[in-house]
Amino acid sequence: MFQFDITAGDKPALYREIGQALDGLTAGETDPIANMANAAALLWEWLPDLNWAGFYRNVDGDPSTGAGQELVLGPFQGKAACIRIPFGKGVCGTAAATRETQLVADVHAFPGHITCDAASASELVVPIVADGRLLGVLDLDSPTPGRFDAEDAAGCEALMALLAPRLAG
Ligand code: SME
Protein backbone atom coordinates (compact mmCIF):
# COMPACT_ATOMS: atom_id res chain seq x y z
CA MET A 1 0.00 0.00 0.00
CA PHE A 2 1.22 3.49 -0.81
CA GLN A 3 0.74 6.25 1.70
CA PHE A 4 0.75 9.93 0.90
CA ASP A 5 0.64 12.83 3.29
CA ILE A 6 -1.17 15.53 1.36
CA THR A 7 -1.67 18.67 3.42
CA ALA A 8 -2.35 21.40 0.91
CA GLY A 9 -3.65 24.76 2.02
CA ASP A 10 -5.78 25.65 -0.99
CA LYS A 11 -7.35 23.88 -3.94
CA PRO A 12 -4.69 24.57 -6.58
CA ALA A 13 -2.03 23.35 -4.14
CA LEU A 14 -4.13 20.29 -3.31
CA TYR A 15 -4.38 19.35 -6.99
CA ARG A 16 -0.64 19.96 -7.45
CA GLU A 17 0.12 17.58 -4.58
CA ILE A 18 -2.32 14.96 -5.88
CA GLY A 19 -0.62 15.36 -9.27
CA GLN A 20 2.79 14.64 -7.75
CA ALA A 21 1.42 11.52 -6.06
CA LEU A 22 -0.30 10.44 -9.30
CA ASP A 23 2.89 11.03 -11.25
CA GLY A 24 4.86 8.87 -8.85
CA LEU A 25 2.25 6.10 -8.86
CA THR A 26 1.83 5.85 -12.62
CA ALA A 27 5.31 6.67 -13.96
CA GLY A 28 6.66 3.70 -15.89
CA GLU A 29 3.40 1.73 -15.64
CA THR A 30 1.72 1.02 -18.96
CA ASP A 31 -1.39 -0.84 -17.82
CA PRO A 32 -4.33 1.57 -18.21
CA ILE A 33 -6.62 -0.21 -15.76
CA ALA A 34 -3.97 -0.18 -13.01
CA ASN A 35 -3.32 3.52 -13.58
CA MET A 36 -7.02 4.41 -13.58
CA ALA A 37 -7.53 2.34 -10.41
CA ASN A 38 -4.78 4.17 -8.54
CA ALA A 39 -5.98 7.54 -9.82
CA ALA A 40 -9.52 6.81 -8.59
CA ALA A 41 -8.16 5.73 -5.19
CA LEU A 42 -6.06 8.90 -4.84
CA LEU A 43 -8.91 11.22 -5.76
CA TRP A 44 -11.28 9.38 -3.45
CA GLU A 45 -8.84 9.60 -0.55
CA TRP A 46 -7.78 13.23 -0.94
CA LEU A 47 -10.70 15.16 -2.43
CA PRO A 48 -13.24 15.94 0.27
CA ASP A 49 -17.00 15.51 -0.01
CA LEU A 50 -17.27 12.92 -2.81
CA ASN A 51 -19.66 9.99 -3.06
CA TRP A 52 -18.22 8.60 -6.31
CA ALA A 53 -14.89 8.95 -8.12
CA GLY A 54 -13.89 6.98 -11.15
CA PHE A 55 -13.63 6.40 -14.85
CA TYR A 56 -15.70 5.49 -17.85
CA ARG A 57 -13.70 4.17 -20.82
CA ASN A 58 -14.42 4.82 -24.47
CA VAL A 59 -15.40 1.71 -26.35
CA ASP A 60 -15.01 2.55 -30.00
CA GLY A 61 -17.93 1.93 -32.30
CA ASP A 62 -17.78 2.12 -36.08
CA PRO A 63 -14.68 4.27 -36.70
CA SER A 64 -16.10 5.79 -39.88
CA THR A 65 -19.47 6.87 -38.46
CA GLY A 66 -18.94 6.78 -34.71
CA ALA A 67 -22.13 4.71 -34.49
CA GLY A 68 -22.28 2.45 -31.48
CA GLN A 69 -19.76 4.46 -29.52
CA GLU A 70 -20.35 4.20 -25.82
CA LEU A 71 -18.66 4.57 -22.47
CA VAL A 72 -18.08 1.55 -20.27
CA LEU A 73 -17.56 1.61 -16.50
CA GLY A 74 -13.91 1.55 -15.46
CA PRO A 75 -12.09 1.58 -12.11
CA PHE A 76 -13.89 3.61 -9.45
CA GLN A 77 -14.56 4.17 -5.75
CA GLY A 78 -18.09 4.47 -4.42
CA LYS A 79 -21.33 2.61 -4.96
CA ALA A 80 -21.81 0.19 -7.85
CA ALA A 81 -22.70 2.27 -10.92
CA CYS A 82 -24.39 2.04 -14.30
CA ILE A 83 -22.17 0.15 -16.72
CA ARG A 84 -22.73 1.51 -20.23
CA ILE A 85 -23.44 5.13 -21.23
CA PRO A 86 -24.04 6.04 -24.90
CA PHE A 87 -22.21 9.07 -26.23
CA GLY A 88 -24.38 12.15 -25.81
CA LYS A 89 -26.34 10.71 -22.86
CA GLY A 90 -26.09 12.06 -19.33
CA VAL A 91 -23.24 14.16 -18.01
CA CYS A 92 -20.57 11.60 -18.89
CA GLY A 93 -21.89 10.98 -22.40
CA THR A 94 -22.10 14.73 -22.99
CA ALA A 95 -18.46 15.19 -21.92
CA ALA A 96 -17.49 12.32 -24.25
CA ALA A 97 -19.44 13.65 -27.24
CA THR A 98 -18.29 17.26 -26.85
CA ARG A 99 -14.84 16.57 -25.37
CA GLU A 100 -15.57 19.43 -23.01
CA THR A 101 -15.46 19.38 -19.23
CA GLN A 102 -18.94 19.32 -17.68
CA LEU A 103 -19.25 21.23 -14.41
CA VAL A 104 -22.73 20.57 -13.06
CA ALA A 105 -23.76 22.38 -9.88
CA ASP A 106 -27.17 20.69 -9.72
CA VAL A 107 -27.46 17.31 -11.43
CA HIS A 108 -31.25 17.43 -11.23
CA ALA A 109 -31.23 20.46 -13.52
CA PHE A 110 -29.04 18.71 -16.13
CA PRO A 111 -31.19 17.36 -18.97
CA GLY A 112 -30.77 13.59 -19.23
CA HIS A 113 -28.63 13.23 -16.11
CA ILE A 114 -28.19 9.52 -15.33
CA THR A 115 -28.75 8.72 -11.66
CA CYS A 116 -26.38 6.03 -10.43
CA ASP A 117 -26.35 7.03 -6.78
CA ALA A 118 -29.39 8.97 -5.57
CA ALA A 119 -27.13 10.81 -3.13
CA SER A 120 -25.34 12.64 -5.97
CA ALA A 121 -26.18 16.35 -6.12
CA SER A 122 -23.33 17.82 -8.19
CA GLU A 123 -20.89 16.38 -10.70
CA LEU A 124 -17.66 17.11 -12.56
CA VAL A 125 -16.78 15.14 -15.70
CA VAL A 126 -13.48 15.64 -17.53
CA PRO A 127 -12.75 14.08 -20.93
CA ILE A 128 -9.45 12.23 -21.29
CA VAL A 129 -7.75 12.67 -24.67
CA ALA A 130 -4.38 11.34 -25.87
CA ASP A 131 -3.07 11.88 -29.39
CA GLY A 132 -6.45 13.18 -30.51
CA ARG A 133 -8.28 10.07 -29.32
CA LEU A 134 -10.88 10.13 -26.55
CA LEU A 135 -9.86 7.43 -24.07
CA GLY A 136 -12.69 8.00 -21.62
CA VAL A 137 -13.83 10.39 -18.91
CA LEU A 138 -13.11 11.07 -15.26
CA ASP A 139 -16.33 11.35 -13.25
CA LEU A 140 -16.57 12.88 -9.77
CA ASP A 141 -19.86 13.05 -7.86
CA SER A 142 -20.67 14.85 -4.63
CA PRO A 143 -23.69 14.80 -2.31
CA THR A 144 -23.29 18.58 -1.91
CA PRO A 145 -24.88 20.92 -4.48
CA GLY A 146 -22.28 23.15 -6.17
CA ARG A 147 -19.39 21.15 -4.70
CA PHE A 148 -17.16 21.65 -7.78
CA ASP A 149 -15.85 24.95 -9.14
CA ALA A 150 -13.50 26.19 -11.85
CA GLU A 151 -10.47 25.32 -9.70
CA ASP A 152 -11.66 21.72 -9.44
CA ALA A 153 -12.21 21.64 -13.19
CA ALA A 154 -8.74 23.05 -13.90
CA GLY A 155 -7.15 20.77 -11.31
CA CYS A 156 -8.80 17.64 -12.72
CA GLU A 157 -8.01 18.66 -16.31
CA ALA A 158 -4.34 18.95 -15.33
CA LEU A 159 -4.46 15.53 -13.66
CA MET A 160 -6.04 13.96 -16.75
CA ALA A 161 -3.45 15.61 -19.01
CA LEU A 162 -0.80 13.90 -16.90
CA LEU A 163 -2.62 10.57 -16.88
CA ALA A 164 -3.81 10.42 -20.51
CA PRO A 165 -0.54 9.24 -22.11
CA ARG A 166 -0.34 6.57 -19.40
CA LEU A 167 -3.76 5.16 -20.28
CA ALA A 168 -3.11 4.51 -23.92
CA GLY A 169 -1.81 1.01 -23.18
N1 SME B 1 -24.31 10.75 -13.47
C1 SME B 1 -23.58 10.24 -14.59
C2 SME B 1 -23.59 8.74 -14.63
C3 SME B 1 -22.46 8.12 -13.97
S1 SME B 1 -22.59 8.03 -12.31
O1 SME B 1 -22.81 9.33 -11.72
C4 SME B 1 -21.31 7.28 -11.61
C5 SME B 1 -24.12 10.82 -15.89
O2 SME B 1 -25.15 11.48 -15.90
O3 SME B 1 -23.51 10.58 -16.91
PDB file of C-alpha atoms and ligand atoms in Angstrom:
ATOM      1  CA  MET A   1       0.000   0.000   0.000  1.00  0.00           C
ATOM      2  CA  PHE A   2       1.218   3.486  -0.810  1.00  0.00           C
ATOM      3  CA  GLN A   3       0.736   6.249   1.701  1.00  0.00           C
ATOM      4  CA  PHE A   4       0.751   9.932   0.901  1.00  0.00           C
ATOM      5  CA  ASP A   5       0.642  12.832   3.289  1.00  0.00           C
ATOM      6  CA  ILE A   6      -1.174  15.531   1.365  1.00  0.00           C
ATOM      7  CA  THR A   7      -1.671  18.667   3.421  1.00  0.00           C
ATOM      8  CA  ALA A   8      -2.346  21.396   0.909  1.00  0.00           C
ATOM      9  CA  GLY A   9      -3.646  24.764   2.020  1.00  0.00           C
ATOM     10  CA  ASP A  10      -5.783  25.650  -0.992  1.00  0.00           C
ATOM     11  CA  LYS A  11      -7.354  23.883  -3.938  1.00  0.00           C
ATOM     12  CA  PRO A  12      -4.688  24.567  -6.583  1.00  0.00           C
ATOM     13  CA  ALA A  13      -2.027  23.352  -4.135  1.00  0.00           C
ATOM     14  CA  LEU A  14      -4.126  20.294  -3.308  1.00  0.00           C
ATOM     15  CA  TYR A  15      -4.379  19.352  -6.987  1.00  0.00           C
ATOM     16  CA  ARG A  16      -0.636  19.956  -7.453  1.00  0.00           C
ATOM     17  CA  GLU A  17       0.123  17.581  -4.583  1.00  0.00           C
ATOM     18  CA  ILE A  18      -2.325  14.962  -5.879  1.00  0.00           C
ATOM     19  CA  GLY A  19      -0.624  15.363  -9.265  1.00  0.00           C
ATOM     20  CA  GLN A  20       2.786  14.643  -7.748  1.00  0.00           C
ATOM     21  CA  ALA A  21       1.418  11.524  -6.062  1.00  0.00           C
ATOM     22  CA  LEU A  22      -0.299  10.436  -9.298  1.00  0.00           C
ATOM     23  CA  ASP A  23       2.893  11.026 -11.254  1.00  0.00           C
ATOM     24  CA  GLY A  24       4.860   8.871  -8.851  1.00  0.00           C
ATOM     25  CA  LEU A  25       2.247   6.101  -8.860  1.00  0.00           C
ATOM     26  CA  THR A  26       1.828   5.851 -12.623  1.00  0.00           C
ATOM     27  CA  ALA A  27       5.314   6.669 -13.965  1.00  0.00           C
ATOM     28  CA  GLY A  28       6.662   3.699 -15.894  1.00  0.00           C
ATOM     29  CA  GLU A  29       3.396   1.725 -15.644  1.00  0.00           C
ATOM     30  CA  THR A  30       1.723   1.018 -18.961  1.00  0.00           C
ATOM     31  CA  ASP A  31      -1.395  -0.837 -17.823  1.00  0.00           C
ATOM     32  CA  PRO A  32      -4.325   1.573 -18.209  1.00  0.00           C
ATOM     33  CA  ILE A  33      -6.619  -0.207 -15.757  1.00  0.00           C
ATOM     34  CA  ALA A  34      -3.969  -0.181 -13.014  1.00  0.00           C
ATOM     35  CA  ASN A  35      -3.319   3.522 -13.577  1.00  0.00           C
ATOM     36  CA  MET A  36      -7.020   4.410 -13.577  1.00  0.00           C
ATOM     37  CA  ALA A  37      -7.528   2.338 -10.413  1.00  0.00           C
ATOM     38  CA  ASN A  38      -4.776   4.170  -8.539  1.00  0.00           C
ATOM     39  CA  ALA A  39      -5.981   7.545  -9.820  1.00  0.00           C
ATOM     40  CA  ALA A  40      -9.519   6.807  -8.588  1.00  0.00           C
ATOM     41  CA  ALA A  41      -8.164   5.725  -5.190  1.00  0.00           C
ATOM     42  CA  LEU A  42      -6.059   8.895  -4.838  1.00  0.00           C
ATOM     43  CA  LEU A  43      -8.908  11.217  -5.763  1.00  0.00           C
ATOM     44  CA  TRP A  44     -11.279   9.378  -3.450  1.00  0.00           C
ATOM     45  CA  GLU A  45      -8.841   9.602  -0.546  1.00  0.00           C
ATOM     46  CA  TRP A  46      -7.781  13.227  -0.944  1.00  0.00           C
ATOM     47  CA  LEU A  47     -10.700  15.163  -2.435  1.00  0.00           C
ATOM     48  CA  PRO A  48     -13.245  15.942   0.271  1.00  0.00           C
ATOM     49  CA  ASP A  49     -16.998  15.506  -0.007  1.00  0.00           C
ATOM     50  CA  LEU A  50     -17.266  12.918  -2.808  1.00  0.00           C
ATOM     51  CA  ASN A  51     -19.659   9.989  -3.061  1.00  0.00           C
ATOM     52  CA  TRP A  52     -18.219   8.602  -6.307  1.00  0.00           C
ATOM     53  CA  ALA A  53     -14.887   8.954  -8.116  1.00  0.00           C
ATOM     54  CA  GLY A  54     -13.887   6.979 -11.151  1.00  0.00           C
ATOM     55  CA  PHE A  55     -13.626   6.402 -14.849  1.00  0.00           C
ATOM     56  CA  TYR A  56     -15.695   5.489 -17.850  1.00  0.00           C
ATOM     57  CA  ARG A  57     -13.700   4.168 -20.819  1.00  0.00           C
ATOM     58  CA  ASN A  58     -14.423   4.824 -24.466  1.00  0.00           C
ATOM     59  CA  VAL A  59     -15.395   1.708 -26.348  1.00  0.00           C
ATOM     60  CA  ASP A  60     -15.015   2.550 -30.005  1.00  0.00           C
ATOM     61  CA  GLY A  61     -17.933   1.929 -32.302  1.00  0.00           C
ATOM     62  CA  ASP A  62     -17.779   2.117 -36.080  1.00  0.00           C
ATOM     63  CA  PRO A  63     -14.679   4.270 -36.695  1.00  0.00           C
ATOM     64  CA  SER A  64     -16.104   5.793 -39.876  1.00  0.00           C
ATOM     65  CA  THR A  65     -19.469   6.866 -38.459  1.00  0.00           C
ATOM     66  CA  GLY A  66     -18.944   6.780 -34.708  1.00  0.00           C
ATOM     67  CA  ALA A  67     -22.133   4.709 -34.495  1.00  0.00           C
ATOM     68  CA  GLY A  68     -22.280   2.450 -31.479  1.00  0.00           C
ATOM     69  CA  GLN A  69     -19.763   4.456 -29.520  1.00  0.00           C
ATOM     70  CA  GLU A  70     -20.353   4.202 -25.823  1.00  0.00           C
ATOM     71  CA  LEU A  71     -18.664   4.569 -22.467  1.00  0.00           C
ATOM     72  CA  VAL A  72     -18.085   1.549 -20.270  1.00  0.00           C
ATOM     73  CA  LEU A  73     -17.560   1.608 -16.503  1.00  0.00           C
ATOM     74  CA  GLY A  74     -13.912   1.551 -15.459  1.00  0.00           C
ATOM     75  CA  PRO A  75     -12.092   1.580 -12.111  1.00  0.00           C
ATOM     76  CA  PHE A  76     -13.887   3.608  -9.447  1.00  0.00           C
ATOM     77  CA  GLN A  77     -14.556   4.167  -5.752  1.00  0.00           C
ATOM     78  CA  GLY A  78     -18.089   4.474  -4.421  1.00  0.00           C
ATOM     79  CA  LYS A  79     -21.329   2.605  -4.958  1.00  0.00           C
ATOM     80  CA  ALA A  80     -21.810   0.191  -7.852  1.00  0.00           C
ATOM     81  CA  ALA A  81     -22.698   2.269 -10.917  1.00  0.00           C
ATOM     82  CA  CYS A  82     -24.390   2.043 -14.300  1.00  0.00           C
ATOM     83  CA  ILE A  83     -22.170   0.150 -16.723  1.00  0.00           C
ATOM     84  CA  ARG A  84     -22.730   1.515 -20.228  1.00  0.00           C
ATOM     85  CA  ILE A  85     -23.439   5.126 -21.227  1.00  0.00           C
ATOM     86  CA  PRO A  86     -24.039   6.037 -24.896  1.00  0.00           C
ATOM     87  CA  PHE A  87     -22.206   9.066 -26.231  1.00  0.00           C
ATOM     88  CA  GLY A  88     -24.375  12.153 -25.809  1.00  0.00           C
ATOM     89  CA  LYS A  89     -26.343  10.713 -22.864  1.00  0.00           C
ATOM     90  CA  GLY A  90     -26.087  12.059 -19.328  1.00  0.00           C
ATOM     91  CA  VAL A  91     -23.235  14.159 -18.006  1.00  0.00           C
ATOM     92  CA  CYS A  92     -20.572  11.600 -18.891  1.00  0.00           C
ATOM     93  CA  GLY A  93     -21.891  10.980 -22.398  1.00  0.00           C
ATOM     94  CA  THR A  94     -22.098  14.731 -22.988  1.00  0.00           C
ATOM     95  CA  ALA A  95     -18.458  15.186 -21.921  1.00  0.00           C
ATOM     96  CA  ALA A  96     -17.487  12.320 -24.253  1.00  0.00           C
ATOM     97  CA  ALA A  97     -19.443  13.647 -27.238  1.00  0.00           C
ATOM     98  CA  THR A  98     -18.293  17.262 -26.847  1.00  0.00           C
ATOM     99  CA  ARG A  99     -14.843  16.569 -25.374  1.00  0.00           C
ATOM    100  CA  GLU A 100     -15.568  19.435 -23.008  1.00  0.00           C
ATOM    101  CA  THR A 101     -15.464  19.382 -19.225  1.00  0.00           C
ATOM    102  CA  GLN A 102     -18.943  19.317 -17.677  1.00  0.00           C
ATOM    103  CA  LEU A 103     -19.246  21.231 -14.413  1.00  0.00           C
ATOM    104  CA  VAL A 104     -22.732  20.565 -13.061  1.00  0.00           C
ATOM    105  CA  ALA A 105     -23.758  22.376  -9.883  1.00  0.00           C
ATOM    106  CA  ASP A 106     -27.173  20.685  -9.722  1.00  0.00           C
ATOM    107  CA  VAL A 107     -27.459  17.313 -11.432  1.00  0.00           C
ATOM    108  CA  HIS A 108     -31.253  17.426 -11.230  1.00  0.00           C
ATOM    109  CA  ALA A 109     -31.228  20.461 -13.519  1.00  0.00           C
ATOM    110  CA  PHE A 110     -29.038  18.714 -16.128  1.00  0.00           C
ATOM    111  CA  PRO A 111     -31.192  17.356 -18.973  1.00  0.00           C
ATOM    112  CA  GLY A 112     -30.767  13.587 -19.229  1.00  0.00           C
ATOM    113  CA  HIS A 113     -28.634  13.230 -16.107  1.00  0.00           C
ATOM    114  CA  ILE A 114     -28.194   9.519 -15.326  1.00  0.00           C
ATOM    115  CA  THR A 115     -28.751   8.719 -11.656  1.00  0.00           C
ATOM    116  CA  CYS A 116     -26.381   6.030 -10.427  1.00  0.00           C
ATOM    117  CA  ASP A 117     -26.352   7.027  -6.776  1.00  0.00           C
ATOM    118  CA  ALA A 118     -29.389   8.965  -5.568  1.00  0.00           C
ATOM    119  CA  ALA A 119     -27.127  10.811  -3.128  1.00  0.00           C
ATOM    120  CA  SER A 120     -25.340  12.637  -5.968  1.00  0.00           C
ATOM    121  CA  ALA A 121     -26.175  16.353  -6.123  1.00  0.00           C
ATOM    122  CA  SER A 122     -23.331  17.816  -8.191  1.00  0.00           C
ATOM    123  CA  GLU A 123     -20.891  16.384 -10.696  1.00  0.00           C
ATOM    124  CA  LEU A 124     -17.660  17.110 -12.565  1.00  0.00           C
ATOM    125  CA  VAL A 125     -16.778  15.141 -15.699  1.00  0.00           C
ATOM    126  CA  VAL A 126     -13.476  15.637 -17.531  1.00  0.00           C
ATOM    127  CA  PRO A 127     -12.755  14.075 -20.932  1.00  0.00           C
ATOM    128  CA  ILE A 128      -9.446  12.229 -21.286  1.00  0.00           C
ATOM    129  CA  VAL A 129      -7.751  12.673 -24.668  1.00  0.00           C
ATOM    130  CA  ALA A 130      -4.385  11.339 -25.873  1.00  0.00           C
ATOM    131  CA  ASP A 131      -3.074  11.883 -29.395  1.00  0.00           C
ATOM    132  CA  GLY A 132      -6.446  13.184 -30.509  1.00  0.00           C
ATOM    133  CA  ARG A 133      -8.277  10.072 -29.317  1.00  0.00           C
ATOM    134  CA  LEU A 134     -10.880  10.133 -26.555  1.00  0.00           C
ATOM    135  CA  LEU A 135      -9.860   7.433 -24.067  1.00  0.00           C
ATOM    136  CA  GLY A 136     -12.690   8.001 -21.616  1.00  0.00           C
ATOM    137  CA  VAL A 137     -13.830  10.391 -18.911  1.00  0.00           C
ATOM    138  CA  LEU A 138     -13.112  11.068 -15.264  1.00  0.00           C
ATOM    139  CA  ASP A 139     -16.332  11.353 -13.248  1.00  0.00           C
ATOM    140  CA  LEU A 140     -16.566  12.876  -9.769  1.00  0.00           C
ATOM    141  CA  ASP A 141     -19.857  13.046  -7.861  1.00  0.00           C
ATOM    142  CA  SER A 142     -20.672  14.854  -4.625  1.00  0.00           C
ATOM    143  CA  PRO A 143     -23.688  14.800  -2.310  1.00  0.00           C
ATOM    144  CA  THR A 144     -23.289  18.581  -1.908  1.00  0.00           C
ATOM    145  CA  PRO A 145     -24.878  20.919  -4.481  1.00  0.00           C
ATOM    146  CA  GLY A 146     -22.285  23.151  -6.165  1.00  0.00           C
ATOM    147  CA  ARG A 147     -19.389  21.153  -4.698  1.00  0.00           C
ATOM    148  CA  PHE A 148     -17.159  21.652  -7.783  1.00  0.00           C
ATOM    149  CA  ASP A 149     -15.854  24.954  -9.135  1.00  0.00           C
ATOM    150  CA  ALA A 150     -13.505  26.191 -11.846  1.00  0.00           C
ATOM    151  CA  GLU A 151     -10.472  25.324  -9.701  1.00  0.00           C
ATOM    152  CA  ASP A 152     -11.658  21.718  -9.443  1.00  0.00           C
ATOM    153  CA  ALA A 153     -12.206  21.638 -13.194  1.00  0.00           C
ATOM    154  CA  ALA A 154      -8.741  23.052 -13.903  1.00  0.00           C
ATOM    155  CA  GLY A 155      -7.151  20.765 -11.315  1.00  0.00           C
ATOM    156  CA  CYS A 156      -8.797  17.641 -12.719  1.00  0.00           C
ATOM    157  CA  GLU A 157      -8.014  18.659 -16.305  1.00  0.00           C
ATOM    158  CA  ALA A 158      -4.336  18.948 -15.335  1.00  0.00           C
ATOM    159  CA  LEU A 159      -4.460  15.532 -13.657  1.00  0.00           C
ATOM    160  CA  MET A 160      -6.043  13.963 -16.746  1.00  0.00           C
ATOM    161  CA  ALA A 161      -3.451  15.613 -19.013  1.00  0.00           C
ATOM    162  CA  LEU A 162      -0.795  13.901 -16.898  1.00  0.00           C
ATOM    163  CA  LEU A 163      -2.619  10.575 -16.885  1.00  0.00           C
ATOM    164  CA  ALA A 164      -3.813  10.420 -20.514  1.00  0.00           C
ATOM    165  CA  PRO A 165      -0.541   9.240 -22.111  1.00  0.00           C
ATOM    166  CA  ARG A 166      -0.337   6.570 -19.400  1.00  0.00           C
ATOM    167  CA  LEU A 167      -3.765   5.155 -20.276  1.00  0.00           C
ATOM    168  CA  ALA A 168      -3.111   4.509 -23.915  1.00  0.00           C
ATOM    169  CA  GLY A 169      -1.808   1.007 -23.182  1.00  0.00           C
TER     170      GLY A 169
HETATM  171  N1  SME B   1     -24.315  10.753 -13.469  1.00  0.00           N
HETATM  172  C1  SME B   1     -23.583  10.242 -14.591  1.00  0.00           C
HETATM  173  C2  SME B   1     -23.586   8.743 -14.633  1.00  0.00           C
HETATM  174  C3  SME B   1     -22.456   8.116 -13.968  1.00  0.00           C
HETATM  175  S1  SME B   1     -22.594   8.027 -12.306  1.00  0.00           S
HETATM  176  O1  SME B   1     -22.810   9.327 -11.720  1.00  0.00           O
HETATM  177  C4  SME B   1     -21.306   7.278 -11.606  1.00  0.00           C
HETATM  178  C5  SME B   1     -24.120  10.821 -15.886  1.00  0.00           C
HETATM  179  O2  SME B   1     -25.151  11.485 -15.897  1.00  0.00           O
HETATM  180  O3  SME B   1     -23.509  10.580 -16.913  1.00  0.00           O
END
